[in-house]
CSV table of C-alpha atoms and ligand atoms in Angstrom, one decimal:
chain,number,residue,atom,x,y,z
K,3,MET,CA,-23.6,-3.0,31.3
K,4,LEU,CA,-21.5,-3.8,28.3
K,5,HIS,CA,-21.6,-0.1,27.5
K,6,ARG,CA,-20.2,0.8,30.9
K,7,VAL,CA,-17.4,-1.7,30.8
K,8,LEU,CA,-16.4,-0.5,27.3
K,9,ALA,CA,-16.1,3.0,28.7
K,10,GLU,CA,-13.8,1.7,31.5
K,11,ILE,CA,-11.6,-0.2,28.9
K,12,GLU,CA,-11.5,3.0,26.8
K,13,GLN,CA,-10.2,4.9,29.7
K,14,GLN,CA,-7.5,2.4,30.4
K,15,PHE,CA,-6.3,2.4,26.8
K,16,THR,CA,-6.5,6.2,26.1
K,17,VAL,CA,-3.2,8.0,25.9
K,18,PRO,CA,-4.0,11.7,26.4
K,19,THR,CA,-1.6,14.4,25.0
K,20,GLY,CA,-0.2,15.2,28.4
K,21,CYS,CA,0.6,11.5,28.9
K,22,MET,CA,2.3,11.3,25.5
K,23,LYS,CA,4.4,14.3,26.5
K,24,THR,CA,5.4,12.5,29.7
K,25,ILE,CA,6.3,9.4,27.8
K,26,ALA,CA,8.4,11.4,25.3
K,27,ALA,CA,10.3,13.1,28.1
K,28,ALA,CA,11.0,9.7,29.8
K,29,PHE,CA,12.0,8.2,26.5
K,30,HIS,CA,14.4,11.1,25.9
K,31,ASN,CA,16.0,10.5,29.4
K,32,ALA,CA,16.3,6.7,28.7
K,33,MET,CA,18.1,7.5,25.4
K,34,VAL,CA,20.6,9.8,27.2
K,35,ASP,CA,21.2,7.2,29.9
K,36,GLY,CA,21.6,4.3,27.4
K,37,LEU,CA,24.0,6.2,25.2
K,38,ALA,CA,26.1,7.2,28.2
K,39,GLY,CA,26.3,3.5,29.2
K,40,ARG,CA,24.1,4.0,32.3
K,41,ALA,CA,21.2,1.6,33.2
K,42,SER,CA,18.4,2.0,30.7
K,43,SER,CA,15.7,-0.1,29.1
K,44,LEU,CA,17.0,1.3,25.8
K,45,LYS,CA,20.0,-0.7,24.5
K,46,MET,CA,21.2,2.1,22.2
K,47,LEU,CA,23.2,-0.3,20.0
K,48,PRO,CA,25.8,1.3,17.6
K,49,SER,CA,25.5,0.3,14.0
K,50,PHE,CA,28.8,1.6,12.7
K,51,ILE,CA,27.1,3.2,9.8
K,52,GLY,CA,26.1,6.8,9.1
K,53,ARG,CA,23.7,8.5,6.6
K,54,PRO,CA,24.2,7.4,3.0
K,55,THR,CA,25.2,10.0,0.4
K,56,GLY,CA,22.6,8.8,-2.2
K,57,GLN,CA,25.5,8.0,-4.6
K,58,GLU,CA,26.1,4.4,-3.5
K,59,GLN,CA,26.2,2.1,-6.5
K,60,GLY,CA,26.6,-1.6,-7.4
K,61,LYS,CA,24.8,-4.9,-7.7
K,62,VAL,CA,24.3,-6.4,-4.3
K,63,VAL,CA,22.3,-9.1,-2.5
K,64,ALA,CA,20.0,-8.1,0.4
K,65,VAL,CA,18.7,-10.5,2.9
K,66,ASP,CA,15.8,-9.3,5.0
K,67,PHE,CA,15.3,-11.6,8.0
K,68,GLY,CA,13.1,-10.1,10.7
K,69,GLY,CA,10.1,-12.3,11.1
K,70,THR,CA,8.8,-15.7,9.9
K,71,ASN,CA,9.0,-14.6,6.3
K,72,VAL,CA,12.5,-14.0,4.9
K,73,ARG,CA,13.0,-12.0,1.7
K,74,ILE,CA,16.0,-11.9,-0.6
K,75,LEU,CA,16.5,-9.2,-3.1
K,76,LEU,CA,19.1,-8.8,-5.9
K,77,VAL,CA,19.4,-5.0,-6.1
K,78,ALA,CA,21.1,-2.7,-8.6
K,79,LEU,CA,21.9,0.6,-6.9
K,80,THR,CA,22.4,3.2,-9.6
K,81,GLY,CA,23.2,6.3,-7.5
K,82,GLN,CA,21.2,9.6,-7.2
K,83,GLY,CA,18.9,7.8,-4.8
K,84,GLN,CA,17.8,5.3,-7.5
K,85,PHE,CA,17.8,1.5,-7.5
K,86,ASN,CA,16.2,-1.4,-9.4
K,87,ILE,CA,15.1,-4.7,-7.8
K,88,VAL,CA,16.5,-7.2,-10.3
K,89,ALA,CA,15.1,-10.3,-8.6
K,90,ARG,CA,13.3,-11.2,-5.4
K,91,ARG,CA,12.4,-14.3,-3.5
K,92,SER,CA,10.6,-14.8,-0.3
K,93,PHE,CA,10.0,-17.8,1.8
K,94,PRO,CA,8.5,-18.7,5.2
K,95,LEU,CA,10.7,-20.1,8.1
K,96,LYS,CA,7.8,-22.2,9.2
K,97,ASP,CA,5.3,-24.1,7.2
K,98,LYS,CA,2.9,-26.5,8.9
K,99,ALA,CA,1.8,-28.1,5.6
K,100,LYS,CA,5.5,-28.8,4.7
K,101,ASN,CA,6.2,-29.9,8.2
K,102,TYR,CA,9.1,-27.6,9.1
K,103,ASP,CA,9.7,-24.8,11.6
K,104,TYR,CA,13.1,-23.2,11.7
K,105,THR,CA,12.0,-20.8,14.5
K,106,SER,CA,11.6,-23.7,17.0
K,107,ALA,CA,13.9,-24.5,19.9
K,108,ALA,CA,14.2,-28.0,18.5
K,109,VAL,CA,16.1,-26.7,15.4
K,110,GLU,CA,19.8,-25.8,15.4
K,111,GLY,CA,20.9,-22.4,14.0
K,112,LYS,CA,23.1,-24.1,11.5
K,113,LYS,CA,20.0,-25.6,9.8
K,114,LEU,CA,18.2,-22.3,9.8
K,115,PHE,CA,21.1,-20.5,8.1
K,116,ASP,CA,21.6,-23.4,5.6
K,117,PHE,CA,18.0,-23.0,4.6
K,118,ILE,CA,18.5,-19.2,4.1
K,119,ALA,CA,21.8,-19.8,2.2
K,120,GLY,CA,20.0,-22.3,-0.1
K,121,ASN,CA,17.4,-19.7,-1.0
K,122,ILE,CA,20.1,-17.1,-1.7
K,123,ALA,CA,21.8,-19.6,-4.1
K,124,GLU,CA,18.5,-19.8,-6.0
K,125,ILE,CA,18.5,-16.1,-6.8
K,126,VAL,CA,22.2,-15.1,-7.3
K,127,PRO,CA,23.3,-15.4,-11.0
K,128,ASN,CA,25.9,-18.0,-11.7
K,129,GLU,CA,28.6,-15.5,-12.6
K,130,ASP,CA,32.1,-15.5,-11.3
K,131,ILE,CA,32.0,-12.1,-9.6
K,132,ILE,CA,31.8,-11.0,-6.0
K,133,TYR,CA,28.3,-10.2,-4.8
K,134,PRO,CA,28.4,-8.0,-1.7
K,135,LEU,CA,25.7,-9.0,0.7
K,136,GLY,CA,23.9,-6.9,3.2
K,137,HIS,CA,21.9,-8.6,5.9
K,138,THR,CA,19.0,-7.0,7.7
K,139,PHE,CA,18.7,-9.1,10.8
K,140,SER,CA,15.9,-7.6,12.9
K,141,PHE,CA,16.7,-8.7,16.4
K,142,PRO,CA,18.8,-7.1,19.1
K,143,CYS,CA,22.5,-7.5,18.2
K,144,ARG,CA,25.6,-6.3,20.0
K,145,GLN,CA,27.6,-4.7,17.2
K,146,PHE,CA,31.4,-4.5,17.2
K,147,GLY,CA,31.7,-3.4,13.6
K,148,VAL,CA,29.4,-3.0,10.7
K,149,ASN,CA,29.7,-6.7,9.8
K,150,GLN,CA,30.1,-8.0,13.3
K,151,ALA,CA,26.8,-8.5,15.0
K,152,GLN,CA,26.2,-10.8,17.9
K,153,LEU,CA,22.6,-11.8,18.7
K,154,ILE,CA,21.9,-10.7,22.3
K,155,SER,CA,18.6,-12.6,22.6
K,156,TRP,CA,15.8,-13.6,20.3
K,157,THR,CA,12.6,-11.6,20.3
K,158,LYS,CA,9.2,-12.0,18.5
K,159,GLU,CA,8.9,-15.5,20.0
K,160,PHE,CA,11.8,-17.0,18.0
K,161,LYS,CA,13.5,-19.8,19.8
K,162,THR,CA,16.0,-21.5,17.3
K,163,ALA,CA,18.8,-23.1,19.3
K,164,GLY,CA,22.5,-22.0,19.3
K,165,VAL,CA,22.1,-18.6,17.7
K,166,GLU,CA,22.0,-16.3,20.8
K,167,GLY,CA,25.5,-15.0,21.5
K,168,GLN,CA,26.7,-15.9,18.0
K,169,ASP,CA,28.0,-13.7,15.2
K,170,ILE,CA,25.2,-13.5,12.7
K,171,GLY,CA,27.3,-12.4,9.6
K,172,GLN,CA,29.6,-15.4,10.3
K,173,LEU,CA,26.8,-17.9,10.6
K,174,LEU,CA,25.3,-16.8,7.3
K,175,GLN,CA,28.8,-16.7,5.6
K,176,MET,CA,29.6,-20.2,6.8
K,177,ALA,CA,26.3,-21.5,5.5
K,178,LEU,CA,26.9,-19.8,2.1
K,179,ASP,CA,30.4,-21.4,2.0
K,180,ARG,CA,28.8,-24.8,2.7
K,181,LYS,CA,26.4,-24.2,-0.2
K,182,GLY,CA,29.4,-23.4,-2.5
K,183,GLN,CA,28.4,-19.7,-2.6
K,184,SER,CA,31.6,-18.1,-1.3
K,185,ARG,CA,31.4,-15.3,-4.0
K,186,VAL,CA,28.4,-14.0,-2.0
K,187,VAL,CA,30.3,-12.1,0.7
K,188,SER,CA,28.7,-10.6,3.8
K,189,GLN,CA,29.6,-6.9,4.2
K,190,ALA,CA,27.1,-5.6,6.7
K,191,VAL,CA,24.6,-6.8,9.3
K,192,ILE,CA,22.0,-4.1,10.2
K,193,ASN,CA,18.7,-3.9,12.0
K,194,ASP,CA,15.5,-3.4,10.0
K,195,THR,CA,15.0,0.0,11.5
K,196,THR,CA,18.5,1.0,10.3
K,197,GLY,CA,17.6,-0.4,6.9
K,198,THR,CA,14.4,1.6,6.8
K,199,LEU,CA,16.3,4.8,7.8
K,200,LEU,CA,19.1,4.2,5.2
K,201,ALA,CA,16.6,3.4,2.4
K,202,ALA,CA,14.7,6.6,3.0
K,203,ALA,CA,17.8,8.7,3.6
K,204,TYR,CA,19.2,7.5,0.2
K,205,ARG,CA,16.5,9.8,-1.3
K,206,ASP,CA,15.6,12.2,1.5
K,207,MET,CA,18.4,13.8,3.5
K,208,THR,CA,15.9,15.0,6.2
K,209,THR,CA,15.4,11.4,7.3
K,210,ASP,CA,16.8,10.8,10.8
K,211,ILE,CA,14.4,8.3,12.4
K,212,GLY,CA,13.8,4.8,11.0
K,213,THR,CA,11.0,2.8,12.6
K,214,ILE,CA,9.1,-0.4,12.2
K,215,CYS,CA,5.4,-0.7,13.0
K,216,GLY,CA,4.9,-4.3,12.0
K,217,THR,CA,5.2,-7.7,13.6
K,218,GLY,CA,7.7,-6.1,15.9
K,219,HIS,CA,8.2,-2.5,17.0
K,220,ASN,CA,11.5,-0.7,17.2
K,221,SER,CA,13.1,2.6,16.2
K,222,CYS,CA,16.6,3.9,15.3
K,223,TYR,CA,17.8,7.4,14.8
K,224,LEU,CA,20.9,9.2,13.4
K,225,GLU,CA,23.0,10.3,16.4
K,226,PRO,CA,24.8,13.4,15.2
K,227,CYS,CA,27.9,12.8,17.3
K,228,HIS,CA,28.2,9.3,18.6
K,229,PRO,CA,30.4,8.9,21.7
K,230,LEU,CA,32.3,6.0,20.2
K,231,THR,CA,33.5,7.7,17.0
K,232,SER,CA,32.5,11.4,17.5
K,233,GLN,CA,30.9,10.9,14.0
K,234,PRO,CA,27.2,10.7,13.0
K,235,MET,CA,26.0,7.1,13.5
K,236,VAL,CA,22.7,5.3,13.3
K,237,VAL,CA,21.8,3.9,16.7
K,238,ASN,CA,19.4,1.0,17.1
K,239,MET,CA,17.5,1.8,20.3
K,240,GLU,CA,15.7,-1.5,20.6
K,241,SER,CA,12.8,0.8,21.8
K,242,GLY,CA,10.4,-2.2,22.0
K,243,ASN,CA,12.0,-2.8,25.3
K,244,PHE,CA,11.2,0.7,26.7
K,245,ASP,CA,9.6,0.1,30.1
K,246,LYS,CA,8.3,3.5,31.4
K,247,ILE,CA,4.7,3.0,30.3
K,248,ALA,CA,1.9,1.9,32.7
K,249,GLN,CA,0.4,-1.5,31.9
K,250,THR,CA,-3.2,-2.4,32.0
K,251,LYS,CA,-4.2,-5.6,33.6
K,252,TYR,CA,-4.5,-7.1,30.1
K,253,ASP,CA,-0.9,-6.2,29.3
K,254,VAL,CA,0.2,-7.8,32.6
K,255,LEU,CA,-1.6,-11.0,31.6
K,256,LEU,CA,-0.1,-11.0,28.1
K,257,ASP,CA,3.4,-10.4,29.4
K,258,ALA,CA,3.2,-13.1,32.1
K,259,ALA,CA,2.2,-15.7,29.5
K,260,SER,CA,4.8,-14.6,26.9
K,261,GLU,CA,8.1,-16.2,26.0
K,262,LYS,CA,10.1,-13.6,27.9
K,263,PRO,CA,8.1,-12.0,30.7
K,264,GLY,CA,9.2,-8.5,31.6
K,265,ALA,CA,11.1,-7.9,28.3
K,266,GLN,CA,9.9,-5.9,25.3
K,267,ARG,CA,7.1,-4.1,27.3
K,268,LEU,CA,6.5,-1.4,24.7
K,269,GLU,CA,6.6,-3.9,21.9
K,270,LYS,CA,4.0,-6.0,23.6
K,271,MET,CA,1.7,-2.9,23.6
K,272,VAL,CA,2.4,-1.7,20.1
K,273,SER,CA,3.4,-4.4,17.7
K,274,GLY,CA,1.4,-6.7,15.4
K,275,GLN,CA,2.8,-9.8,17.1
K,276,TYR,CA,0.7,-8.8,20.1
K,277,LEU,CA,-2.3,-6.6,19.2
K,278,GLY,CA,-4.5,-9.5,18.3
K,279,GLU,CA,-3.7,-11.2,21.6
K,280,ILE,CA,-4.5,-8.1,23.7
K,281,VAL,CA,-7.9,-8.0,22.0
K,282,ARG,CA,-8.4,-11.7,22.6
K,283,ILE,CA,-7.5,-11.3,26.3
K,284,ILE,CA,-9.9,-8.5,26.8
K,285,ILE,CA,-12.7,-10.3,25.0
K,286,SER,CA,-12.1,-13.5,26.9
K,287,ASP,CA,-12.1,-11.5,30.2
K,288,LEU,CA,-15.4,-9.9,29.2
K,289,ARG,CA,-16.9,-13.2,28.4
K,290,ASP,CA,-15.7,-14.8,31.7
K,291,CYS,CA,-17.3,-11.9,33.6
K,292,GLY,CA,-20.6,-12.4,31.7
K,293,TYR,CA,-20.5,-9.1,29.7
K,294,LEU,CA,-20.4,-11.1,26.5
K,295,THR,CA,-22.3,-14.2,25.8
K,296,LEU,CA,-21.0,-15.5,22.5
K,297,GLY,CA,-17.9,-17.6,21.8
K,298,ASP,CA,-16.6,-21.1,22.4
K,299,GLU,CA,-13.6,-22.6,24.1
K,300,ARG,CA,-11.3,-21.3,21.3
K,301,LEU,CA,-11.6,-17.9,22.9
K,302,SER,CA,-9.2,-19.1,25.6
K,303,VAL,CA,-6.6,-20.2,23.1
K,304,PRO,CA,-3.6,-17.7,23.2
K,305,TYR,CA,-2.9,-16.0,19.9
K,306,SER,CA,-6.1,-17.2,18.3
K,307,LEU,CA,-6.7,-13.8,16.8
K,308,PRO,CA,-4.1,-12.8,14.2
K,309,THR,CA,-3.5,-9.0,14.1
K,310,GLU,CA,-4.4,-8.9,10.4
K,311,GLU,CA,-7.9,-9.7,11.4
K,312,ILE,CA,-8.0,-6.6,13.6
K,313,SER,CA,-7.5,-4.7,10.3
K,314,VAL,CA,-10.3,-6.7,8.8
K,315,MET,CA,-12.6,-5.7,11.8
K,316,LEU,CA,-11.5,-2.1,11.7
K,317,ALA,CA,-12.2,-1.8,8.0
K,318,ASP,CA,-15.8,-3.0,8.4
K,319,THR,CA,-18.3,-0.2,7.8
K,320,THR,CA,-21.3,-2.5,6.9
K,321,PRO,CA,-24.4,-1.8,9.1
K,322,ASN,CA,-24.5,-5.5,10.3
K,323,LEU,CA,-20.8,-5.7,10.8
K,324,ALA,CA,-20.5,-8.6,8.4
K,325,ALA,CA,-16.7,-8.8,8.4
K,326,VAL,CA,-16.5,-8.6,12.2
K,327,ALA,CA,-19.1,-11.3,12.4
K,328,SER,CA,-17.2,-13.5,10.0
K,329,VAL,CA,-13.9,-13.1,12.0
K,330,ALA,CA,-15.7,-13.8,15.3
K,331,ALA,CA,-17.4,-16.9,13.9
K,332,SER,CA,-14.4,-18.4,12.3
K,333,ARG,CA,-12.0,-17.7,15.1
K,334,TRP,CA,-14.2,-18.2,18.2
K,335,GLY,CA,-17.5,-19.7,17.0
K,336,MET,CA,-19.3,-16.5,17.9
K,337,VAL,CA,-22.3,-17.2,15.7
K,338,GLY,CA,-25.1,-15.4,17.6
K,339,ARG,CA,-24.8,-12.2,15.5
K,340,ASP,CA,-25.6,-10.1,18.4
K,341,ILE,CA,-24.9,-6.7,16.9
K,342,ALA,CA,-24.0,-5.1,20.2
K,343,GLU,CA,-21.4,-7.8,20.9
K,344,LEU,CA,-20.0,-7.5,17.5
K,345,ALA,CA,-19.8,-3.7,17.8
K,346,ALA,CA,-18.0,-4.2,21.1
K,347,LEU,CA,-15.4,-6.4,19.4
K,348,GLN,CA,-14.7,-3.7,16.8
K,349,THR,CA,-14.6,-1.0,19.5
K,350,ILE,CA,-12.1,-2.9,21.6
K,351,ALA,CA,-9.9,-3.5,18.5
K,352,SER,CA,-10.0,0.3,17.8
K,353,PHE,CA,-8.9,1.2,21.4
K,354,VAL,CA,-5.9,-1.2,21.1
K,355,ALA,CA,-4.9,0.1,17.7
K,356,LEU,CA,-5.2,3.7,18.7
K,357,ARG,CA,-3.1,3.2,21.8
K,358,SER,CA,-0.4,1.4,19.8
K,359,ALA,CA,-0.1,4.4,17.4
K,360,ARG,CA,0.0,7.0,20.2
K,361,LEU,CA,2.7,5.2,22.2
K,362,ALA,CA,4.9,4.8,19.1
K,363,ALA,CA,4.5,8.5,18.2
K,364,ALA,CA,5.4,9.6,21.8
K,365,THR,CA,8.7,7.7,21.5
K,366,TRP,CA,9.5,9.4,18.2
K,367,VAL,CA,8.9,12.8,19.8
K,368,GLY,CA,11.3,11.6,22.5
K,369,VAL,CA,14.0,11.2,19.8
K,370,LEU,CA,13.2,14.7,18.4
K,371,LEU,CA,13.6,16.2,21.8
K,372,LYS,CA,17.1,14.8,21.9
K,373,ILE,CA,18.3,15.7,18.4
K,374,ASP,CA,16.4,19.0,17.8
K,375,PRO,CA,14.6,20.2,21.0
K,376,GLU,CA,13.3,23.4,19.4
K,377,LEU,CA,12.3,21.6,16.2
K,378,ASP,CA,14.3,24.1,14.1
K,379,ARG,CA,14.8,21.7,11.2
K,380,CYS,CA,12.6,19.4,9.1
K,381,HIS,CA,12.6,15.7,10.1
K,382,ASN,CA,11.4,12.7,8.1
K,383,ILE,CA,10.4,9.6,10.1
K,384,ALA,CA,10.7,6.6,7.8
K,385,VAL,CA,8.3,3.8,8.7
K,386,ASP,CA,7.9,0.3,7.4
K,387,GLY,CA,5.7,-2.5,8.6
K,388,SER,CA,2.3,-4.0,8.2
K,389,LEU,CA,0.5,-1.9,10.9
K,390,TYR,CA,1.6,1.3,9.2
K,391,GLU,CA,0.8,0.2,5.8
K,392,LYS,CA,-2.3,-1.9,6.2
K,393,MET,CA,-4.1,-1.2,9.5
K,394,PRO,CA,-7.1,1.2,8.8
K,395,GLY,CA,-6.6,4.5,10.5
K,396,TYR,CA,-3.1,3.7,11.9
K,397,ALA,CA,-1.1,6.2,9.8
K,398,GLY,CA,-3.7,8.9,10.6
K,399,HIS,CA,-3.5,8.2,14.3
K,400,LEU,CA,0.3,8.7,14.2
K,401,SER,CA,0.1,12.1,12.4
K,402,ARG,CA,-2.6,13.3,14.8
K,403,ALA,CA,-0.6,12.2,17.8
K,404,ILE,CA,2.4,14.2,16.5
K,405,LYS,CA,0.2,17.2,15.9
K,406,ASP,CA,-1.3,16.9,19.4
K,407,MET,CA,2.2,17.0,20.8
K,408,PHE,CA,3.8,19.7,18.7
K,409,GLY,CA,0.9,21.9,17.6
K,410,ALA,CA,1.7,24.1,14.6
K,411,LYS,CA,5.4,23.1,14.6
K,412,ALA,CA,4.3,19.6,13.7
K,413,SER,CA,4.6,20.7,10.0
K,414,GLN,CA,8.3,20.3,10.5
K,415,VAL,CA,7.8,16.6,10.8
K,416,THR,CA,6.9,14.1,8.1
K,417,VAL,CA,6.1,10.5,8.6
K,418,ARG,CA,6.5,8.5,5.4
K,419,LEU,CA,6.4,4.9,4.3
K,420,SER,CA,9.7,3.5,3.4
K,421,LYS,CA,8.3,0.5,1.6
K,422,ASP,CA,10.7,-2.5,1.6
K,423,GLY,CA,13.1,-0.2,3.4
K,424,SER,CA,14.7,-2.9,5.4
K,425,GLY,CA,15.7,-4.8,2.3
K,426,ILE,CA,16.9,-1.8,0.3
K,427,GLY,CA,18.7,-0.5,3.3
K,428,ALA,CA,20.7,-3.7,3.6
K,429,ALA,CA,21.7,-3.3,-0.1
K,430,ILE,CA,22.8,0.3,0.6
K,431,ALA,CA,24.8,-0.8,3.6
K,432,ALA,CA,26.5,-3.6,1.6
K,433,ALA,CA,27.4,-1.2,-1.2
K,434,THR,CA,28.7,1.4,1.2
K,435,VAL,CA,31.0,-1.0,3.0
K,436,TYR,CA,32.2,-2.8,-0.1
K,437,ASN,CA,32.9,0.3,-2.1
K,438,ALA,CA,34.8,1.9,0.9
K,439,LYS,CA,37.1,-1.1,0.8
K,440,GLY,CA,38.0,0.0,-2.8
P,8,GLC,C1,12.0,-6.6,17.5
P,8,GLC,C2,13.5,-6.7,17.4
P,8,GLC,C3,14.1,-5.5,16.8
P,8,GLC,C4,13.3,-5.2,15.5
P,8,GLC,C5,11.9,-5.1,15.7
P,8,GLC,C6,11.1,-4.8,14.4
P,8,GLC,O1,11.7,-5.5,18.4
P,8,GLC,O2,14.0,-6.9,18.7
P,8,GLC,O3,15.5,-5.6,16.5
P,8,GLC,O4,13.8,-4.0,14.9
P,8,GLC,O5,11.4,-6.3,16.3
P,8,GLC,O6,11.2,-5.9,13.5
């Protein structure tokens, strides 16, 4: 019985090559529509920044704010694609033990940015010089200039009050001023995908896609001739909102119970924020239907399986699935150690992870169809994020998916980690803008 139901789930989560090609074509169309200002689930947000030259230099502050952990870097860019991280600091925006949560609807944005500015003050040397600041802010922003970015709406279950519709660069600058840090001057607000692209392109000129496979999922690309400027410009597609992919009944359940039903449909199938929850919903359904016997009431608690534990389950090669057993016991009180049930958990986790990778890869192929349909040039896809870096098998699934779609021509495409790309990219953006001002 369990065997049969697993086969059914596998079928629902499998993305065959033909289906990836259809998704790629639909994604390409959505890009074209979004860029032309027609209705599209892709926002195609301009960044007002192009490809770096690799010669950008200077000492700058980079803020990387994209999830519940914020990172601040003091970076010395030395040109020729080189940089040093002089200092770094990272801190959570919510901490149960310390009794704070800056992501909650009960907290005003001013408090959130004061908290970030206070942490910046801790890392910037007390010298009387201007420190250009680049801010990676990984949420959808309507951009009017490189340093003018208005938050359209929170994603990734953030709810802080009074930030939507506001100018993010200004909010941070005002908080810095309140902390007596006016010599730290905001120059650029960019998306993390843009940061990832810039950081990789600083060293590798073939980079023209930047993507995050982490807590969230999104991609940007270098549009060779942007309609606003007729110049090359990085475009943040907010591809997590792409909506031309069929949902399973589990996706529908997850979406309906989420903060913003209907929004971010691709992200809800691909990103780390949600993969654990998809697995939980499937397992809880199997238990309700009597296919699984183990587990207690915690199995009905939303988000009771963090995506990192999917990685733990996938990495388990022990004959008795010791790591899977330990996750299942600690999260859901599954202590029966029924090996068939534990194996089912691991198998379900692997279906969900594989689908995530194949969907993401299909959208990148959609971008390549737009910028180089015959694949005449080499293209590097710069990736950052915990799924890509840490989930067993994930990077391999991506490369295989690209091979499945392009065949021999896939050798024109590289997919490479752009580690800490979103932070370094913010530094590059800040230096570019500050130096251009002379
Ligand atoms: C969410 C955000 C997007 C960001 C992505 C990855 O999708 O809306 O701006 O790039 O997460 O962090």
